[in-house]
Amino acid sequence: MIRMNTQYAELKESYLFFNIAQKTQAYLRENPGKHLLRLGIGDVSQPLCPAVIDALHDAVNEQAKKESFHGYMPECGAPYLRETIAAHYGRRGVTLSADEVFVSSGASDELGDILDLFDKSSAALVIEPAYPAYVDANIMAGRRIVHLASGRENGFLPMPDDTADADIFYICSPNNPTGAVFGRAQLQAWVDYANRRGAVILFDAAYEAYIEDETLPHSIFELDGARTCAIEICSLSKTAGFTGTRLGYTVIPKTLERGGMNLHAMWVRNRTTKTNGVSCILQKGGAAVFTDEGRAQIRKQIALYKHNAKTLTDALDKIGLWYCGGKNAPYIWLQCPDGTDSWTFFDLLLRNVQIVGTPGAGFGRCGEGYFRFSTFGDPDDTAEAARRIAALLG
Ligand code: MLT
């Protein structure tokens, strides 16, 4: 008889953002016509920038002509895009060879797929509160999870100690959901610890473009020793509005070896088996993000989201609620007022002021009592949300 993956029984009944979408839809069914102010899932509200749109149109036209038509793309990414991304790292002083960059169809897919490299018996360390997919992907794979709690006392930036007894370390900086960012010395301590233990860091850099304090590291490869312990997973979703378009990249240094195996070579083997590459049209669009024109245009979009962050944090300052994030990250993480639990606060905001946020408890047990606002929303809606929050809680 066929045997199913019984690990699925260990998962929460539904995924956090699916849960929120269901609750929101139920509210709209009861209250038809209400306009919701959406500060929940980190989904962008601004269209792709003109440089990307032009490149996508050109790429579609290329597919219409025999002389420029592309069939299968190279599985690990188009050479021109891998070179472009390596050059982008080069501008920050990180030297990569183009073939250390793998083009992907987005960070969330990749964060799950990359687990193919590790045996089931290896344990995964998740710093909580955390993006719930880290936990769920490892539960599905039947892996032991070490939950490392963080809190206000350490600025949601815990340091490694011997309780971090695991083989795969998830580090997301700037962090989703807390918006906290590891400083150079702190991240160096994680790199050193991973090298000492023989662990591998999966560094989620999806929000690096939001760093404005240039003393903070954008990439783990800015740290000494990262080339022997880290994989970096990044995406154009939040950098350039590709949440619906889907494009990302993963960096695996050729110097990363564990258990006598080379992880770069393993990933080439994996990709050449399991994918036929990312769409040639999207890769052309992705390359446009890194042109001078594209970079200038996405800087403007990021500035708009940062303005949203300022609007919201000004309101929180006025009320006097504790929060972090929103400065070098697109998420604001706040403490619910008067000891309210996070799902009660979710309902309170939805029912009283039609604001959708994300309950901190959805990011792990130590997120209880906290709440996350995304700053990727429509600017008018965000300004209105700030007004309503100040009126409700002020
Ligand atoms: C979030 O809201 O945490 C993210 O948008 C989810 C994602 O990137 O998949």
Coordinates of C-alpha atoms and ligand atoms in Angstrom, one line a residue:
M1 CA 0.0 0.0 0.0
I2 CA 1.2 3.5 -0.8
R3 CA 2.6 5.2 2.3
M4 CA 2.0 9.0 2.6
N5 CA 4.2 11.6 4.2
T6 CA 2.6 11.5 7.7
Q7 CA 4.7 14.6 8.6
Y8 CA 1.9 16.6 7.1
A9 CA -0.2 15.7 10.2
E10 CA 2.4 17.5 12.3
L11 CA 1.7 20.9 10.5
K12 CA -0.7 23.5 11.7
E13 CA -4.0 23.1 10.0
S14 CA -3.3 25.9 7.6
Y15 CA -0.5 28.2 6.6
L16 CA -0.4 31.7 8.4
F17 CA -1.2 33.8 5.4
F18 CA -3.8 31.4 4.1
N19 CA -5.5 31.6 7.5
I20 CA -5.4 35.4 7.5
A21 CA -6.9 35.5 3.9
Q22 CA -9.7 33.2 5.1
K23 CA -10.5 35.4 8.1
T24 CA -10.4 38.5 5.9
Q25 CA -12.7 37.0 3.3
A26 CA -15.2 35.9 6.1
Y27 CA -15.2 39.5 7.3
L28 CA -15.9 40.8 3.8
R29 CA -18.7 38.3 3.4
E30 CA -20.3 39.6 6.6
N31 CA -19.6 43.2 5.7
P32 CA -19.9 43.5 1.9
G33 CA -18.5 46.7 0.4
K34 CA -16.1 47.5 3.2
H35 CA -12.7 48.7 2.0
L36 CA -9.9 46.9 3.8
L37 CA -6.5 48.6 4.5
R38 CA -4.1 45.8 3.8
L39 CA -0.9 45.8 5.9
G40 CA -0.8 42.0 6.3
I41 CA 1.1 39.8 3.9
G42 CA 4.3 41.5 2.6
D43 CA 2.9 41.8 -1.0
V44 CA 4.0 44.9 -3.0
S45 CA 1.4 47.4 -4.2
Q46 CA 3.5 49.3 -6.9
P47 CA 3.8 48.1 -10.5
L48 CA 7.0 46.9 -12.0
C49 CA 9.3 49.8 -12.9
P50 CA 9.4 51.0 -16.6
A51 CA 12.9 49.6 -17.2
V52 CA 11.7 46.1 -16.3
I53 CA 8.5 46.5 -18.3
D54 CA 10.4 47.6 -21.4
A55 CA 12.8 44.6 -21.1
L56 CA 9.9 42.2 -20.6
H57 CA 8.2 43.6 -23.8
D58 CA 11.4 43.3 -25.7
A59 CA 11.8 39.7 -24.5
V60 CA 8.3 38.8 -25.6
N61 CA 9.0 40.2 -29.0
E62 CA 12.2 38.2 -29.2
Q63 CA 10.2 35.0 -28.7
A64 CA 8.1 36.0 -31.8
K65 CA 11.1 35.8 -34.2
K66 CA 12.9 32.7 -35.3
E67 CA 16.4 34.4 -35.1
S68 CA 15.9 35.6 -31.5
F69 CA 13.6 32.8 -30.1
H70 CA 14.8 30.9 -27.1
G71 CA 13.8 27.3 -26.2
Y72 CA 15.0 25.8 -22.9
M73 CA 17.2 28.1 -20.9
P74 CA 20.3 26.9 -19.0
E75 CA 19.0 25.2 -15.8
C76 CA 21.1 27.3 -13.4
G77 CA 20.3 30.6 -15.1
A78 CA 21.1 32.7 -18.2
P79 CA 24.9 33.5 -18.2
Y80 CA 24.2 37.2 -18.7
L81 CA 21.9 37.4 -15.6
R82 CA 24.4 35.4 -13.5
E83 CA 27.1 37.8 -14.5
T84 CA 24.9 40.8 -13.9
I85 CA 24.1 39.6 -10.3
A86 CA 27.8 38.7 -9.6
A87 CA 28.7 42.3 -10.7
H88 CA 26.0 43.6 -8.4
Y89 CA 27.7 41.8 -5.5
G90 CA 31.0 43.1 -6.8
R91 CA 29.9 46.7 -6.3
R92 CA 29.5 45.9 -2.6
G93 CA 33.0 44.4 -2.5
V94 CA 31.9 40.8 -2.6
T95 CA 33.7 38.7 -5.2
L96 CA 31.6 35.9 -6.7
S97 CA 32.1 34.0 -9.9
A98 CA 29.1 34.2 -12.1
D99 CA 28.5 30.4 -11.8
E100 CA 28.2 30.7 -8.0
V101 CA 24.9 32.5 -8.7
F102 CA 21.9 30.4 -9.5
V103 CA 18.8 32.0 -10.9
S104 CA 15.6 30.9 -9.2
S105 CA 11.9 31.5 -9.4
G106 CA 11.8 33.1 -6.0
A107 CA 13.1 32.8 -2.5
S108 CA 10.2 31.0 -1.0
D109 CA 10.4 28.1 -3.6
E110 CA 14.2 28.0 -3.1
L111 CA 14.1 28.0 0.7
G112 CA 12.1 24.7 0.5
D113 CA 13.9 23.2 -2.5
I114 CA 17.4 23.8 -1.0
L115 CA 16.6 21.3 1.8
D116 CA 17.3 18.5 -0.8
L117 CA 20.9 19.1 0.0
F118 CA 20.7 17.9 3.6
D119 CA 19.9 14.5 5.1
K120 CA 16.7 14.2 7.1
S121 CA 18.7 13.6 10.3
S122 CA 20.3 17.0 10.2
A123 CA 18.5 19.5 12.6
A124 CA 17.4 22.9 11.5
L125 CA 17.7 26.0 13.8
V126 CA 15.1 28.6 13.4
I127 CA 15.4 32.0 15.2
E128 CA 11.9 32.9 16.3
P129 CA 9.8 34.8 15.6
A130 CA 10.4 33.5 12.0
Y131 CA 8.9 33.4 8.6
P132 CA 6.7 30.3 9.0
A133 CA 7.8 28.6 5.8
Y134 CA 11.2 27.8 7.4
V135 CA 9.5 25.7 10.1
D136 CA 6.8 24.1 7.8
A137 CA 9.3 23.1 5.1
N138 CA 11.4 21.2 7.7
I139 CA 8.4 19.6 9.4
M140 CA 7.3 18.3 5.9
A141 CA 10.8 16.9 5.5
G142 CA 10.7 15.2 8.9
R143 CA 13.6 17.2 10.3
R144 CA 14.2 18.1 13.9
I145 CA 13.7 21.8 14.6
V146 CA 15.6 23.7 17.2
H147 CA 13.6 26.9 18.1
L148 CA 15.8 29.7 19.3
A149 CA 13.6 32.3 20.9
S150 CA 14.4 36.0 20.6
G151 CA 12.7 39.0 22.3
R152 CA 12.9 42.6 23.2
E153 CA 15.8 41.8 25.7
N154 CA 18.2 41.0 22.8
G155 CA 16.5 43.3 20.2
F156 CA 15.2 40.1 18.4
L157 CA 18.8 39.4 17.4
P158 CA 19.9 36.4 19.5
M159 CA 23.6 35.3 19.4
P160 CA 24.7 31.7 19.0
D161 CA 25.5 29.6 22.1
D162 CA 25.7 25.9 22.7
T163 CA 21.9 25.6 22.8
A164 CA 22.1 26.3 19.0
D165 CA 22.6 22.6 18.6
A166 CA 21.7 22.2 14.9
D167 CA 23.2 21.7 11.5
I168 CA 21.3 24.1 9.3
F169 CA 20.9 27.7 10.6
Y170 CA 18.2 30.0 9.2
I171 CA 19.2 33.6 9.4
C172 CA 17.0 36.3 7.9
S173 CA 18.4 39.8 8.1
P174 CA 16.8 42.3 7.7
N175 CA 14.4 40.1 9.5
N176 CA 10.9 39.1 8.6
P177 CA 8.9 39.6 10.8
T178 CA 10.7 41.8 13.3
G179 CA 12.6 44.2 10.9
A180 CA 15.7 43.7 13.2
V181 CA 19.0 43.6 11.3
F182 CA 22.2 41.9 12.5
G183 CA 25.3 44.1 12.7
R184 CA 28.6 43.0 11.2
A185 CA 30.1 41.7 14.5
Q186 CA 26.9 39.8 15.4
L187 CA 26.7 38.2 12.0
Q188 CA 30.4 37.4 12.1
A189 CA 29.7 35.5 15.4
W190 CA 27.1 33.3 13.6
V191 CA 29.5 32.7 10.7
D192 CA 32.3 31.7 13.1
Y193 CA 30.0 29.4 15.1
A194 CA 28.7 27.7 11.9
N195 CA 32.3 27.1 10.7
R196 CA 33.2 25.7 14.2
R197 CA 30.2 23.4 14.2
G198 CA 30.4 22.4 10.6
A199 CA 26.9 23.8 10.1
V200 CA 25.5 25.6 7.1
I201 CA 23.8 29.0 7.3
L202 CA 20.8 29.5 5.0
F203 CA 20.9 33.3 4.8
D204 CA 17.6 34.9 3.6
A205 CA 18.6 38.2 2.2
A206 CA 15.1 39.0 0.7
Y207 CA 15.0 42.4 2.3
E208 CA 18.6 43.6 1.9
A209 CA 17.5 46.5 -0.4
Y210 CA 15.8 48.2 2.5
I211 CA 19.0 48.7 4.5
E212 CA 19.8 52.4 4.7
D213 CA 22.5 52.2 7.5
E214 CA 25.4 51.3 5.3
T215 CA 27.4 49.9 8.3
L216 CA 25.0 46.9 8.2
P217 CA 25.8 43.9 6.0
H218 CA 23.6 43.3 3.0
S219 CA 25.1 40.0 2.3
I220 CA 26.5 37.2 4.5
F221 CA 29.4 37.1 2.0
E222 CA 30.6 40.4 3.4
L223 CA 31.8 38.5 6.4
D224 CA 35.1 36.6 6.7
G225 CA 34.6 32.8 6.5
A226 CA 31.1 32.9 5.0
R227 CA 32.3 31.2 1.8
T228 CA 32.9 28.0 3.8
C229 CA 29.6 27.9 5.7
A230 CA 26.8 29.9 3.9
I231 CA 24.2 29.8 1.2
E232 CA 22.4 33.1 0.4
I233 CA 18.9 33.1 -0.9
C234 CA 17.6 36.4 -2.4
S235 CA 14.7 37.5 -4.4
L236 CA 13.5 40.4 -6.6
S237 CA 10.1 40.3 -5.0
K238 CA 10.6 43.0 -2.5
T239 CA 13.6 44.6 -4.2
A240 CA 11.8 45.3 -7.4
G241 CA 8.1 44.3 -7.1
F242 CA 8.4 40.7 -8.5
T243 CA 6.1 39.0 -6.0
G244 CA 3.7 38.1 -8.9
T245 CA 6.4 37.9 -11.6
R246 CA 8.7 35.5 -9.6
L247 CA 12.4 35.7 -9.9
G248 CA 15.2 35.2 -7.4
Y249 CA 18.8 34.0 -7.0
T250 CA 20.8 31.8 -4.7
V251 CA 24.5 32.1 -4.1
I252 CA 26.4 28.9 -3.3
P253 CA 30.2 29.3 -3.1
K254 CA 32.3 26.6 -4.7
T255 CA 34.3 26.5 -1.5
L256 CA 31.3 25.2 0.6
E257 CA 31.9 21.6 1.5
R258 CA 30.3 19.4 4.1
G259 CA 30.6 15.6 4.8
G260 CA 33.1 15.3 1.9
M261 CA 30.6 16.8 -0.5
N262 CA 30.6 20.0 -2.5
L263 CA 27.3 21.8 -2.1
H264 CA 27.8 23.9 -5.2
A265 CA 28.3 20.8 -7.3
M266 CA 25.3 19.1 -5.6
W267 CA 23.0 22.1 -6.4
V268 CA 24.1 22.1 -10.1
R269 CA 23.2 18.4 -10.1
N270 CA 19.9 19.2 -8.4
R271 CA 18.9 22.0 -10.7
T272 CA 19.9 20.3 -13.9
T273 CA 17.6 17.4 -12.9
K274 CA 14.7 19.2 -11.3
T275 CA 14.3 22.4 -13.4
N276 CA 14.5 23.5 -17.0
G277 CA 15.5 26.9 -15.9
V278 CA 13.5 30.1 -15.3
S279 CA 11.6 31.7 -18.2
C280 CA 13.8 33.6 -20.6
I281 CA 11.4 36.5 -20.6
L282 CA 11.6 36.9 -16.8
Q283 CA 15.3 36.7 -16.8
K284 CA 15.5 39.6 -19.3
G285 CA 13.2 41.6 -17.0
G286 CA 15.3 40.7 -14.0
A287 CA 18.5 41.8 -15.7
A288 CA 16.9 45.3 -16.2
V289 CA 16.6 45.7 -12.4
F290 CA 20.4 45.9 -12.2
T291 CA 20.9 48.5 -15.0
D292 CA 21.5 52.2 -14.0
E293 CA 18.0 53.0 -15.1
G294 CA 16.5 50.1 -13.3
R295 CA 18.4 50.8 -10.1
A296 CA 17.3 54.4 -10.0
Q297 CA 13.7 53.4 -10.6
I298 CA 13.6 50.8 -7.9
R299 CA 15.2 53.2 -5.4
K300 CA 12.2 55.4 -5.9
Q301 CA 9.8 52.5 -5.2
I302 CA 11.7 51.6 -2.1
A303 CA 11.6 55.2 -1.0
L304 CA 7.8 55.1 -1.3
Y305 CA 7.6 52.1 0.9
K306 CA 9.9 53.7 3.4
H307 CA 7.6 56.7 3.4
N308 CA 4.8 54.3 4.4
A309 CA 7.0 53.0 7.2
K310 CA 7.6 56.6 8.5
T311 CA 3.8 57.3 8.3
L312 CA 3.1 54.3 10.4
T313 CA 5.9 54.7 12.9
D314 CA 5.0 58.4 13.4
A315 CA 1.5 57.2 14.5
L316 CA 3.0 54.5 16.8
D317 CA 5.3 57.1 18.3
K318 CA 2.3 59.4 19.0
I319 CA 0.4 56.6 20.7
G320 CA 3.6 55.4 22.6
L321 CA 3.5 51.8 21.5
W322 CA 6.8 49.9 21.5
Y323 CA 8.0 48.8 18.1
C324 CA 11.1 47.9 16.2
G325 CA 11.9 47.7 12.4
G326 CA 10.6 50.0 9.7
K327 CA 13.9 51.7 9.3
N328 CA 16.3 49.2 7.6
A329 CA 13.4 46.8 6.8
P330 CA 9.9 46.9 5.3
Y331 CA 8.2 45.4 8.4
I332 CA 7.2 47.1 11.6
W333 CA 7.0 44.8 14.7
L334 CA 5.0 46.2 17.5
Q335 CA 3.9 45.2 21.0
C336 CA 0.1 44.8 21.2
P337 CA -1.4 47.4 23.6
D338 CA -2.4 46.5 27.2
G339 CA -1.1 42.9 27.0
T340 CA -3.7 42.0 24.3
D341 CA -2.8 38.7 22.5
S342 CA -1.9 38.9 18.8
W343 CA -5.0 37.3 17.3
T344 CA -7.4 39.4 19.5
F345 CA -5.5 42.5 18.3
F346 CA -5.9 41.2 14.7
D347 CA -9.7 41.0 15.2
L348 CA -9.8 44.3 16.9
L349 CA -8.1 46.1 14.0
L350 CA -10.1 44.3 11.4
R351 CA -13.5 44.8 13.0
N352 CA -13.0 48.3 14.3
V353 CA -10.9 50.0 11.7
Q354 CA -10.8 47.6 8.8
I355 CA -7.0 47.2 9.0
V356 CA -5.4 43.8 8.1
G357 CA -2.1 43.1 9.8
T358 CA -0.3 39.9 10.8
P359 CA -0.5 38.5 14.3
G360 CA 2.9 37.9 15.8
A361 CA 1.9 34.5 17.2
G362 CA 1.8 33.3 13.6
F363 CA 5.6 33.6 13.5
G364 CA 6.2 31.3 16.5
R365 CA 5.4 31.2 20.2
C366 CA 7.6 34.1 21.2
G367 CA 5.7 36.3 18.7
E368 CA 2.6 36.1 20.9
G369 CA 1.7 39.6 22.1
Y370 CA 3.3 41.2 19.1
F371 CA 1.9 42.3 15.7
R372 CA 3.4 43.0 12.3
F373 CA 2.6 45.7 9.8
S374 CA 3.9 45.5 6.2
T375 CA 4.9 48.8 4.6
F376 CA 4.3 47.5 1.1
G377 CA 0.7 48.7 1.0
D378 CA -0.8 51.4 -1.1
P379 CA 0.4 54.8 0.2
D380 CA -3.1 56.4 0.6
D381 CA -4.4 53.3 2.4
T382 CA -1.3 53.3 4.7
A383 CA -1.8 57.0 5.6
E384 CA -5.5 56.2 6.3
A385 CA -4.5 53.2 8.4
A386 CA -2.1 55.4 10.4
R387 CA -4.8 57.9 11.1
R388 CA -7.2 55.2 12.2
I389 CA -4.7 53.5 14.4
A390 CA -3.9 56.8 16.1
A391 CA -7.6 57.5 16.6
L392 CA -8.4 54.0 17.9
L393 CA -5.4 53.6 20.3
G394 CA -4.3 57.2 21.0
Ligands
MLT1 C1 5.4 37.8 4.4 O1 4.4 38.5 4.4 O2 6.0 37.4 5.4 C2 6.0 37.5 3.0 O3 5.5 38.4 2.1 C3 5.7 36.2 2.6 C4 6.6 35.8 1.4 O4 7.5 36.5 1.0 O5 6.3 34.7 0.9

